Amino acid sequence: MAACSFRRSIASQLSKVLDLPPENLIKSISAVPVSKKRQVADFQLSIASVTEDSSRNSLAQDLQFQAQKLAERLKCDAVVSEISAGPGTVNFTINRELLAKTVLQQVLKDGSEYGVKSELFSTVPRQKAVVEFSSPNIAKKFHIGHLRSTIVGNFIANLKVALGHEVTRINYLGDWGMQFGLLGVGFQRFGNKEKLKSSPLQHLFEVYVQMNKAAEDENTKELAKDFFRKLEEHDEQTLSLWKQFRDLSIEEYIRIYKRLGVHFDEYSGESFYQEKSQEVLKMLEDKGLLQKTIKGTGIVDLSEKKDLSSFSTVMRSDGTSLYITRQVNLAAAIDRMNKHSWDTMIYVTDKSQSNHFQHLFQILKLMGYDWAERCQHVSFGLVQGMKTRRGEVIFLEDVLNEVRSRMLQNMASAKTTKETEDPMDTAEKVGLAALIIQDFRGLLSSDYQFSWNRALQSRGDTGVFLQYTHARLHSLEQMHGNKQLTDVNVACLQEPDAISVLQHLLRYDEVLYRSSQDLQPKHIVSYLLTLSHLTAVAHKTLPVKGSAPEVAQARLCLFQAARSVLANGMKLLGITPVTQM
């Protein structure tokens, strides 16, 4: 990684002056974000992070003075061409030609691994991770919360894979429970085998809605209970109908997820753990953790003082297991540990379930499972106001079709649109980029108001702008031939706009590192938007066409590097870069 060699070089000089091992200094040296207003240095060292006595109360002028003193003791060399002191920092500017040469060589050599090979990750152990995300309920709406879970979970899994971890992606379906009683009876009444085969999700939803209206009738309620009881007793006929519902639904889910660019290694579900949830209740009982209330419900005391100030209900008074033991399922967590022996397990759901997961992890800990510490709930906020032209979102496919048709319309009316080979496919990929960027721009935990117009704008900080930049850089390469650029004269890349792009490329590993630490995609999003803006400026001021061959070659190499990093970052976010638009 280009940045690594520079950081190491700066650290080794600092280590002699400060008498500290260079390893301790590397993390304190960070790339400086590019500024629109002025030229900035490439790296800075924060004085507070290396001075022993700077216990939080160091005054700003002390730090400034220390920075000044340290800067005076350091010398420029073949790598560093300028050293200056800032407010509490020492700034280092890398020799301009070396910067260009090192960054471009590294980006083009590492390709899709640029940034992830950085030594920033050298202390991060390779792990086995399980990520559970999406998790819709069969026969119910695939609401916007499921869409958010799908794209966030996909991002986390992509990032982990890119960093060399072994990831299992699990979709934990709502495929059991009383709703299947209603559905079974409903299908016998209103069902249609052809419709079930051709569009299972829609047909089961319609049957379920019709049955819910009929369910006020006591007789219907009894029939539904009866059907579900048969299901629990594994009656062959009932089970075979349920299996059909589940299998056909999964087939259709797979097809729709494919449009989103998402796949799963395992389709699990509540149905897998009915028997096991009874075992879990027995384990709780054996460990003396299960208490009965006067009403007969089973609870687990989670309070520190054991005064029931905090508890979790795990069993209804009629003895059936409740949401926590079945749905997210202690049994599922325990089973996965036995099966995958993972190092970390991440659940991706909206923040209304935070309490629920806290309880889940606490109970696992009380049961003596130390690995509960390695479970993590990544929660996200709510999206308001997402509607399609047909009204409220019911199926994921509605969203995909809507985004595609709106994008097709925009492309048809835009002046810059070129003829593309497959406009439907391009519109879908660009539209998805728009949805994903709008979703990932802020902190995942914040709620936001959805707007089609804002998401699909071609200017400004949108997914459309990222795709447009990528397509434009791609066609530049096509036009001028993308030769393997080995002998570029980097002296031709000294203009401020070229340096800004190079400086920004230098920072990529730090941005990946931040996202890997807090699992927030926003760091990568803002990095890619800035990269696109900087590249757009350079594209205007540094033309390839009509420049001297040597200059054209160097600029082409710069744009190729920018496109490569842009594509890598987009793919991590779950976006497929388009080459025409």
PDB file of C-alpha atoms in Angstrom, residues 216-322:
ATOM      1  CA  GLU A 216     -62.906 -12.621  12.940  1.00  0.00           C
ATOM      2  CA  ASP A 217     -65.151 -15.649  12.529  1.00  0.00           C
ATOM      3  CA  GLU A 218     -64.676 -18.101  15.461  1.00  0.00           C
ATOM      4  CA  ASN A 219     -65.038 -21.147  13.235  1.00  0.00           C
ATOM      5  CA  THR A 220     -62.228 -19.943  10.948  1.00  0.00           C
ATOM      6  CA  LYS A 221     -60.006 -19.279  13.971  1.00  0.00           C
ATOM      7  CA  GLU A 222     -60.529 -22.849  15.156  1.00  0.00           C
ATOM      8  CA  LEU A 223     -59.711 -24.264  11.721  1.00  0.00           C
ATOM      9  CA  ALA A 224     -56.515 -22.208  11.575  1.00  0.00           C
ATOM     10  CA  LYS A 225     -55.464 -23.386  15.050  1.00  0.00           C
ATOM     11  CA  ASP A 226     -56.214 -26.911  13.973  1.00  0.00           C
ATOM     12  CA  PHE A 227     -54.096 -26.584  10.826  1.00  0.00           C
ATOM     13  CA  PHE A 228     -51.154 -25.193  12.781  1.00  0.00           C
ATOM     14  CA  ARG A 229     -51.469 -27.948  15.400  1.00  0.00           C
ATOM     15  CA  LYS A 230     -51.268 -30.539  12.601  1.00  0.00           C
ATOM     16  CA  LEU A 231     -48.216 -28.723  11.293  1.00  0.00           C
ATOM     17  CA  GLU A 232     -46.554 -28.916  14.705  1.00  0.00           C
ATOM     18  CA  GLU A 233     -47.409 -32.626  14.863  1.00  0.00           C
ATOM     19  CA  HIS A 234     -45.794 -33.107  11.446  1.00  0.00           C
ATOM     20  CA  ASP A 235     -48.942 -34.297   9.695  1.00  0.00           C
ATOM     21  CA  GLU A 236     -47.773 -35.293   6.223  1.00  0.00           C
ATOM     22  CA  GLN A 237     -50.339 -33.502   4.083  1.00  0.00           C
ATOM     23  CA  THR A 238     -50.200 -30.274   6.057  1.00  0.00           C
ATOM     24  CA  LEU A 239     -46.413 -30.321   6.111  1.00  0.00           C
ATOM     25  CA  SER A 240     -46.185 -30.891   2.371  1.00  0.00           C
ATOM     26  CA  LEU A 241     -48.368 -27.815   1.671  1.00  0.00           C
ATOM     27  CA  TRP A 242     -46.262 -25.710   4.088  1.00  0.00           C
ATOM     28  CA  LYS A 243     -43.081 -26.955   2.398  1.00  0.00           C
ATOM     29  CA  GLN A 244     -44.460 -25.885  -0.976  1.00  0.00           C
ATOM     30  CA  PHE A 245     -45.180 -22.373   0.364  1.00  0.00           C
ATOM     31  CA  ARG A 246     -41.659 -22.145   1.750  1.00  0.00           C
ATOM     32  CA  ASP A 247     -39.760 -23.599  -1.224  1.00  0.00           C
ATOM     33  CA  LEU A 248     -41.596 -21.583  -3.859  1.00  0.00           C
ATOM     34  CA  SER A 249     -41.186 -18.386  -1.813  1.00  0.00           C
ATOM     35  CA  ILE A 250     -37.429 -18.967  -1.466  1.00  0.00           C
ATOM     36  CA  GLU A 251     -37.102 -19.588  -5.205  1.00  0.00           C
ATOM     37  CA  GLU A 252     -38.722 -16.246  -5.901  1.00  0.00           C
ATOM     38  CA  TYR A 253     -36.679 -14.493  -3.212  1.00  0.00           C
ATOM     39  CA  ILE A 254     -33.481 -15.825  -4.803  1.00  0.00           C
ATOM     40  CA  ARG A 255     -34.518 -14.408  -8.181  1.00  0.00           C
ATOM     41  CA  ILE A 256     -35.297 -10.966  -6.706  1.00  0.00           C
ATOM     42  CA  TYR A 257     -32.180 -10.842  -4.519  1.00  0.00           C
ATOM     43  CA  LYS A 258     -30.203 -11.551  -7.663  1.00  0.00           C
ATOM     44  CA  ARG A 259     -31.525  -8.296  -9.149  1.00  0.00           C
ATOM     45  CA  LEU A 260     -30.240  -6.561  -6.017  1.00  0.00           C
ATOM     46  CA  GLY A 261     -26.860  -8.264  -6.424  1.00  0.00           C
ATOM     47  CA  VAL A 262     -27.314 -10.119  -3.128  1.00  0.00           C
ATOM     48  CA  HIS A 263     -26.926 -13.827  -2.346  1.00  0.00           C
ATOM     49  CA  PHE A 264     -27.187 -16.012   0.762  1.00  0.00           C
ATOM     50  CA  ASP A 265     -25.244 -19.102   1.777  1.00  0.00           C
ATOM     51  CA  GLU A 266     -28.103 -20.371   3.883  1.00  0.00           C
ATOM     52  CA  TYR A 267     -31.861 -19.897   4.068  1.00  0.00           C
ATOM     53  CA  SER A 268     -32.654 -20.726   7.663  1.00  0.00           C
ATOM     54  CA  GLY A 269     -35.847 -19.963   9.548  1.00  0.00           C
ATOM     55  CA  GLU A 270     -37.937 -20.303  12.670  1.00  0.00           C
ATOM     56  CA  SER A 271     -39.203 -23.681  11.477  1.00  0.00           C
ATOM     57  CA  PHE A 272     -35.741 -25.225  11.979  1.00  0.00           C
ATOM     58  CA  TYR A 273     -35.799 -24.583  15.682  1.00  0.00           C
ATOM     59  CA  GLN A 274     -39.251 -25.592  16.956  1.00  0.00           C
ATOM     60  CA  GLU A 275     -37.982 -28.756  18.628  1.00  0.00           C
ATOM     61  CA  LYS A 276     -34.754 -27.142  19.708  1.00  0.00           C
ATOM     62  CA  SER A 277     -36.580 -24.272  21.415  1.00  0.00           C
ATOM     63  CA  GLN A 278     -38.136 -26.830  23.767  1.00  0.00           C
ATOM     64  CA  GLU A 279     -34.614 -28.081  24.552  1.00  0.00           C
ATOM     65  CA  VAL A 280     -33.544 -24.511  25.325  1.00  0.00           C
ATOM     66  CA  LEU A 281     -36.421 -24.102  27.794  1.00  0.00           C
ATOM     67  CA  LYS A 282     -35.274 -27.317  29.456  1.00  0.00           C
ATOM     68  CA  MET A 283     -31.676 -26.028  29.615  1.00  0.00           C
ATOM     69  CA  LEU A 284     -32.895 -22.800  31.216  1.00  0.00           C
ATOM     70  CA  GLU A 285     -34.874 -24.841  33.711  1.00  0.00           C
ATOM     71  CA  ASP A 286     -31.929 -27.133  34.512  1.00  0.00           C
ATOM     72  CA  LYS A 287     -29.669 -24.147  35.108  1.00  0.00           C
ATOM     73  CA  GLY A 288     -32.267 -22.667  37.459  1.00  0.00           C
ATOM     74  CA  LEU A 289     -32.741 -19.631  35.215  1.00  0.00           C
ATOM     75  CA  LEU A 290     -36.417 -20.182  34.322  1.00  0.00           C
ATOM     76  CA  GLN A 291     -38.909 -18.683  36.753  1.00  0.00           C
ATOM     77  CA  LYS A 292     -42.705 -18.949  36.612  1.00  0.00           C
ATOM     78  CA  THR A 293     -44.889 -15.924  37.319  1.00  0.00           C
ATOM     79  CA  ILE A 294     -48.286 -16.105  39.057  1.00  0.00           C
ATOM     80  CA  LYS A 295     -49.926 -16.035  35.604  1.00  0.00           C
ATOM     81  CA  GLY A 296     -47.800 -19.003  34.578  1.00  0.00           C
ATOM     82  CA  THR A 297     -45.525 -17.268  32.055  1.00  0.00           C
ATOM     83  CA  GLY A 298     -41.866 -18.296  32.054  1.00  0.00           C
ATOM     84  CA  ILE A 299     -39.311 -15.529  32.584  1.00  0.00           C
ATOM     85  CA  VAL A 300     -35.536 -15.125  32.981  1.00  0.00           C
ATOM     86  CA  ASP A 301     -34.313 -12.577  35.535  1.00  0.00           C
ATOM     87  CA  LEU A 302     -31.700 -10.336  33.898  1.00  0.00           C
ATOM     88  CA  SER A 303     -31.178  -7.882  36.765  1.00  0.00           C
ATOM     89  CA  GLU A 304     -27.832  -7.628  38.552  1.00  0.00           C
ATOM     90  CA  LYS A 305     -29.404  -7.652  42.013  1.00  0.00           C
ATOM     91  CA  LYS A 306     -31.762 -10.480  41.046  1.00  0.00           C
ATOM     92  CA  ASP A 307     -34.782  -8.336  41.979  1.00  0.00           C
ATOM     93  CA  LEU A 308     -36.562  -8.786  38.612  1.00  0.00           C
ATOM     94  CA  SER A 309     -36.017  -5.101  37.791  1.00  0.00           C
ATOM     95  CA  SER A 310     -35.124  -6.382  34.324  1.00  0.00           C
ATOM     96  CA  PHE A 311     -36.411  -9.672  32.939  1.00  0.00           C
ATOM     97  CA  SER A 312     -37.216 -11.387  29.674  1.00  0.00           C
ATOM     98  CA  THR A 313     -40.312 -13.456  28.948  1.00  0.00           C
ATOM     99  CA  VAL A 314     -39.461 -16.722  27.212  1.00  0.00           C
ATOM    100  CA  MET A 315     -42.643 -18.756  27.516  1.00  0.00           C
ATOM    101  CA  ARG A 316     -46.356 -18.069  27.307  1.00  0.00           C
ATOM    102  CA  SER A 317     -48.642 -19.343  30.058  1.00  0.00           C
ATOM    103  CA  ASP A 318     -49.912 -22.066  27.711  1.00  0.00           C
ATOM    104  CA  GLY A 319     -46.372 -23.449  27.510  1.00  0.00           C
ATOM    105  CA  THR A 320     -45.600 -22.389  23.930  1.00  0.00           C
ATOM    106  CA  SER A 321     -42.304 -20.642  23.370  1.00  0.00           C
ATOM    107  CA  LEU A 322     -42.370 -16.952  22.617  1.00  0.00           C
TER     108      LEU A 322
END
